[in-house]
Structure formats: structure tokens, C-alpha cells
PDB file of C-alpha atoms in Angstrom:
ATOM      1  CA  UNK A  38     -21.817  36.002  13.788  1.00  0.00           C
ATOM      2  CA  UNK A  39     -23.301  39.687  13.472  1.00  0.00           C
ATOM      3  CA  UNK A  40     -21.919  41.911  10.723  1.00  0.00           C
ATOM      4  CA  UNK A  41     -20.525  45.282  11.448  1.00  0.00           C
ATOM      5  CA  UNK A  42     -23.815  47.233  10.355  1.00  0.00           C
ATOM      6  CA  UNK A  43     -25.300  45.459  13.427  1.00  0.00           C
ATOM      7  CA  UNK A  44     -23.571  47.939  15.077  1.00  0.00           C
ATOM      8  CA  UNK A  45     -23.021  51.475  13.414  1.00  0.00           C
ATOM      9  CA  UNK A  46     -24.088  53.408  10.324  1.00  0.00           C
ATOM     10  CA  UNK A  47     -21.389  54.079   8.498  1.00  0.00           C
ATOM     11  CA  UNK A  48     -23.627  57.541   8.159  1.00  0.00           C
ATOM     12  CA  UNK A  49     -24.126  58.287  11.883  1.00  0.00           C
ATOM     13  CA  UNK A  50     -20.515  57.304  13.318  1.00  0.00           C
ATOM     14  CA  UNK A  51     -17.682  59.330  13.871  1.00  0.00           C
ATOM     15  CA  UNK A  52     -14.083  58.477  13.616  1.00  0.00           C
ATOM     16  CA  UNK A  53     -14.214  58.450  17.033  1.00  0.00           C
ATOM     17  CA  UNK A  54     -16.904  56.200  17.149  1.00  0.00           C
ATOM     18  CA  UNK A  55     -15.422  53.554  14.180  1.00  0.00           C
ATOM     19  CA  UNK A  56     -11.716  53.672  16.642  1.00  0.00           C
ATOM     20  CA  UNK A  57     -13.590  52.733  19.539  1.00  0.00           C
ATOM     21  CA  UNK A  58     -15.339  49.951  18.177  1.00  0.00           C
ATOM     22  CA  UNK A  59     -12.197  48.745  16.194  1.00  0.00           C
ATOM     23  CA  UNK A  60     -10.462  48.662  19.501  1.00  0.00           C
ATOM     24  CA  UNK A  61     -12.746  47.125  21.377  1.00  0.00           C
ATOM     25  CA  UNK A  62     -13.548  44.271  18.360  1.00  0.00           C
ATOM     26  CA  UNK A  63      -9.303  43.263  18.710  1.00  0.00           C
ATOM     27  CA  UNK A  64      -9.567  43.292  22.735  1.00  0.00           C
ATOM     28  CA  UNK A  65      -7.704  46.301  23.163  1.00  0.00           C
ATOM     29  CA  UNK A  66      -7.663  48.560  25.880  1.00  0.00           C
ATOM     30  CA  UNK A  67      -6.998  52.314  25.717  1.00  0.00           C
ATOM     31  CA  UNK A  68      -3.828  51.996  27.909  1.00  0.00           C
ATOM     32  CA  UNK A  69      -2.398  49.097  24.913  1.00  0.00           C
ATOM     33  CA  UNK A  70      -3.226  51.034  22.087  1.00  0.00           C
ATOM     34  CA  UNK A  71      -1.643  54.324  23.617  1.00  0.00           C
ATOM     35  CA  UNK A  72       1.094  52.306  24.416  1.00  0.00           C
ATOM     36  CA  UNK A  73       1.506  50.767  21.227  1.00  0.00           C
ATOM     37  CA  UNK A  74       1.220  54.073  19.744  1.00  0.00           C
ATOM     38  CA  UNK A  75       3.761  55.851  22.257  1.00  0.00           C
ATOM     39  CA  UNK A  76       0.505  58.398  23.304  1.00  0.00           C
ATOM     40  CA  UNK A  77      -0.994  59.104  26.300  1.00  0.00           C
ATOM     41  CA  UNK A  78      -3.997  57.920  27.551  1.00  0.00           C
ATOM     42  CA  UNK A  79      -5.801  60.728  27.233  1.00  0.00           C
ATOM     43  CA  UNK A  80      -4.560  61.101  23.864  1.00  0.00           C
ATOM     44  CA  UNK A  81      -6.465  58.102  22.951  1.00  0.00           C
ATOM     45  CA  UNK A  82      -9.647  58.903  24.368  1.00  0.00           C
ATOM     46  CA  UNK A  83      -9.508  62.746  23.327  1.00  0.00           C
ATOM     47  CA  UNK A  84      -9.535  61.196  19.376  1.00  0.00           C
ATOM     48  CA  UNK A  85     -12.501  58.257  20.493  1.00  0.00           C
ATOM     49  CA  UNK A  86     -14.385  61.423  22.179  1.00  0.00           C
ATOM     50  CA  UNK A  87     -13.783  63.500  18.962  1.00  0.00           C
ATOM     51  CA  UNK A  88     -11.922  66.193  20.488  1.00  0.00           C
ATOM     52  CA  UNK A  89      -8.756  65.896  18.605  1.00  0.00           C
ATOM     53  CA  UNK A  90      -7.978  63.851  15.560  1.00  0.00           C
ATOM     54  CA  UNK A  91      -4.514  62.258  15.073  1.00  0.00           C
ATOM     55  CA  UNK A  92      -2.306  62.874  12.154  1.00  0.00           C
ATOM     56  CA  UNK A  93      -2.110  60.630   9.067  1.00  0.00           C
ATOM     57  CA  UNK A  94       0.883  58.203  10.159  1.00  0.00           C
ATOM     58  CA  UNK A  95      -1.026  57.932  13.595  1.00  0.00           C
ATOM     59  CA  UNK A  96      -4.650  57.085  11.481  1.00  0.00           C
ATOM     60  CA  UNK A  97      -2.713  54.399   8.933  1.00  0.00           C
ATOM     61  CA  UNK A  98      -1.241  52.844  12.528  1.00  0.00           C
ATOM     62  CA  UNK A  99      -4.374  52.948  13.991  1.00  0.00           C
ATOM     63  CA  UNK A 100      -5.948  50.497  11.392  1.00  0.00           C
ATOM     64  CA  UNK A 101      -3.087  48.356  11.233  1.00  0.00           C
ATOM     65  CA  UNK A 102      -3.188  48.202  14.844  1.00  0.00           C
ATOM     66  CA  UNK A 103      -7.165  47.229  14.836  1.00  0.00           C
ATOM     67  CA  UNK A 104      -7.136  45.251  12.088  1.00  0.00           C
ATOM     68  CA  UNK A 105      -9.449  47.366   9.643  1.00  0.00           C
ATOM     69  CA  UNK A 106      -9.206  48.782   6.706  1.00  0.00           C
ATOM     70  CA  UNK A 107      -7.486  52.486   6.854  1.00  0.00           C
ATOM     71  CA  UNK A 108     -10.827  53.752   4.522  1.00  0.00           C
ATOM     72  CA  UNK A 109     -13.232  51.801   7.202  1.00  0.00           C
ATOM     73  CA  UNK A 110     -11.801  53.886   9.961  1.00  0.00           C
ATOM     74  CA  UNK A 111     -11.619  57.359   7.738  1.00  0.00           C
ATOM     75  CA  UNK A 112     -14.757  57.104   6.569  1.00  0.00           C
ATOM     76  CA  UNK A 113     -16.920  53.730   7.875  1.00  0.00           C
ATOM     77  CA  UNK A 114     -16.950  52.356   4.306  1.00  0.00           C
ATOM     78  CA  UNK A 115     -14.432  49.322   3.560  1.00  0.00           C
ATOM     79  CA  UNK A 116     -13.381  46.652   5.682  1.00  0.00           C
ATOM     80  CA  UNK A 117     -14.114  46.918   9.528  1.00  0.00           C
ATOM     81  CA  UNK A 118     -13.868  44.821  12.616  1.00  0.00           C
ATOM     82  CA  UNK A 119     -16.241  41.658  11.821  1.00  0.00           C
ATOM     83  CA  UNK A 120     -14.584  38.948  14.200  1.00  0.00           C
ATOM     84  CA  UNK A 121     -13.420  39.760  17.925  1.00  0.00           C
ATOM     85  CA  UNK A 122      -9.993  38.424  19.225  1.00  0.00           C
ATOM     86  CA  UNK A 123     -11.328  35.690  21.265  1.00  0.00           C
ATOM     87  CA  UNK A 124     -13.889  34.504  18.264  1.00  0.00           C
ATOM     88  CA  UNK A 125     -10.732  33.407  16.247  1.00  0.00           C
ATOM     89  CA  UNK A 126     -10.553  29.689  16.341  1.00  0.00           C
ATOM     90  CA  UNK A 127      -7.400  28.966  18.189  1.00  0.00           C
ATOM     91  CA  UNK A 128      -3.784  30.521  18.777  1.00  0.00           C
ATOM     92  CA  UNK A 129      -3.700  31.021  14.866  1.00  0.00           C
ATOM     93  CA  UNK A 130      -5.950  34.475  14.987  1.00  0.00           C
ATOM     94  CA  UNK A 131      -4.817  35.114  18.088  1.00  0.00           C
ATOM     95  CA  UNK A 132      -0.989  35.086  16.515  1.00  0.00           C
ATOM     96  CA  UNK A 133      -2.111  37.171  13.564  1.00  0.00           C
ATOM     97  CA  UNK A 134      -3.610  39.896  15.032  1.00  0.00           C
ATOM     98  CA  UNK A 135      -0.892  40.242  17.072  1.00  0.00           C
ATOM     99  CA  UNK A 136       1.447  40.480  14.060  1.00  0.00           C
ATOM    100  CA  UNK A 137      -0.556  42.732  12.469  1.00  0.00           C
ATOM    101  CA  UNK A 138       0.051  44.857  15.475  1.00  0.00           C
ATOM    102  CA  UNK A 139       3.579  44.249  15.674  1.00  0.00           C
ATOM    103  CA  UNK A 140       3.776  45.490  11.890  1.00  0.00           C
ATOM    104  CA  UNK A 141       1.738  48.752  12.293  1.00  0.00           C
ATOM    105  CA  UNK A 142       3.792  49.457  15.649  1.00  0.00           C
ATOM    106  CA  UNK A 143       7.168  49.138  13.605  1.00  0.00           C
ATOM    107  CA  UNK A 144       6.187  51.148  10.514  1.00  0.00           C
ATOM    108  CA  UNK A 145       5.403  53.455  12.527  1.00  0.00           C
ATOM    109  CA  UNK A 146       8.787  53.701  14.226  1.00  0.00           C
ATOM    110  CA  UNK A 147      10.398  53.284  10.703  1.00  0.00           C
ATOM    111  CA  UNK A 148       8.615  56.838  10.439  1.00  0.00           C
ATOM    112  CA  UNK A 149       9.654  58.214  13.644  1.00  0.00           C
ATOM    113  CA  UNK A 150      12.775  57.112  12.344  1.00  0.00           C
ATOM    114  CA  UNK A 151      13.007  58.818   9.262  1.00  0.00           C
ATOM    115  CA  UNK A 152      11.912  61.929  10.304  1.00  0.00           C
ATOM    116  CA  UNK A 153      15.029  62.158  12.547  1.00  0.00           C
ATOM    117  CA  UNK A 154      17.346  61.466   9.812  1.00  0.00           C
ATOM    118  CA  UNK A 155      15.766  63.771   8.100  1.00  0.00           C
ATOM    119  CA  UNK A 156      16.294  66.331  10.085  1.00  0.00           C
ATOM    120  CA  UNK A 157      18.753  69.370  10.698  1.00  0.00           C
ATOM    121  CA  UNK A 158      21.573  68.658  13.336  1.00  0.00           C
ATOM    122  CA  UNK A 159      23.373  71.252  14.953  1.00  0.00           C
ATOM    123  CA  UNK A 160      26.210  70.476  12.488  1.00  0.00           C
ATOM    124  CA  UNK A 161      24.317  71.587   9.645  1.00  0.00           C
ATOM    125  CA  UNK A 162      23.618  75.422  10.875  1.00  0.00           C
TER     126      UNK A 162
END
């Protein structure tokens, strides 16, 4: 099995670059992950092309959502994508990657969430 520095230079890439890859190593397409994330497509790609970055909630999602570490995909140094989705020996890595999903995808809502309660109502004027 290659390691990840088969692939990029943790001096060369871009976050763009490290999302794609991380993506692409969990079997993800862009239309899942902007799903996932409740973005638009072109969201998704404008951040791989390096056109727009998201916003800290979005990047700690992001690595939940593609299995590396959240300094891997800041920065290319930590833990990245080493084994694909369908390299995982059975339904067992199959299962937790899609967990690991699942639990990015909710905190995220838990801070959608939050932020709402947080906010002013109309009451409160």
C-alpha cells in the first residue's frame, strides 16, 4: 500500500489540493460531500480550486467527513488519507467511515443549531 507522500508534498499542496485527495481517498464525490455539508456544488469545488476557503466549523467537518486529521488538511502535516474506502477489508471499514461521517455531519448541525438559539428573535428587540 503507497503512503500519502506518494502523492503530495505536504510543501507544494494546497488546501485545495489535500480536500481533493481526502475526498477522493473515502470515495466521495463532490455532489456527497456538498450534500453532507448542506453546500452547493460549486461551493465544493470553488474551496478544491482554491478560490474560496470555508470557515472553521466547515474545515473541522471536512476532516471528520474524510477521515483525516483536521492539521493534515490545514496544513498537510498529521494524519491524512492512507487507505481508500474499498481497500478496507470488509463491511467493518466500510461501516466506520461511514460513522465517522455521520458524526462530523451531526456536529455540525449541533452548530447550526446553536447558533440559532443563540440568536436574537423578534421578541427580544
Amino acid at each position: 500500500m503507497p503512503d500519502q507522500t506518494d502523492w503530495f508534498d505536504p510543501h507544494t499542496t494546497t488546501f485545495g489540493d489535500r480536500l481533493t485527495g481526502a475526498r477522493e481517498a473515502v470515495g466521495m464525490s463532490v455532489d456527497e460531500l456538498a450534500q453532507r455539508l448542506g453546500v452547493k456544488r460549486k461551493t465544493i469545488l470553488a474551496w478544491e480550486d482554491d478560490r474560496s476557503e470555508p470557515r472553521a466549523n466547515r474545515v473541522s467537518t471536512l476532516a471528520g467527513l474524510t477521515s483525516v486529521s483536521l492539521m493534515w488538511l490545514m496544513t498537510g502535516a498529521g494524519d491524512g488519507p492512507t487507505v481508500a474506502r474499498h481497500d478496507y477489508d470488509g463491511d467493518l471499514g466500510a461501516e466506520l467511515g461511514r460513522l465517522r461521517r455521520d458524526a462530523a455531519a451531526l456536529t455540525d448541525r449541533l452548530a447550526r443549531l446553536e447558533a440559532r438559539l443563540r440568536a436574537p428573535t423578534a421578541n427580544d428587540a
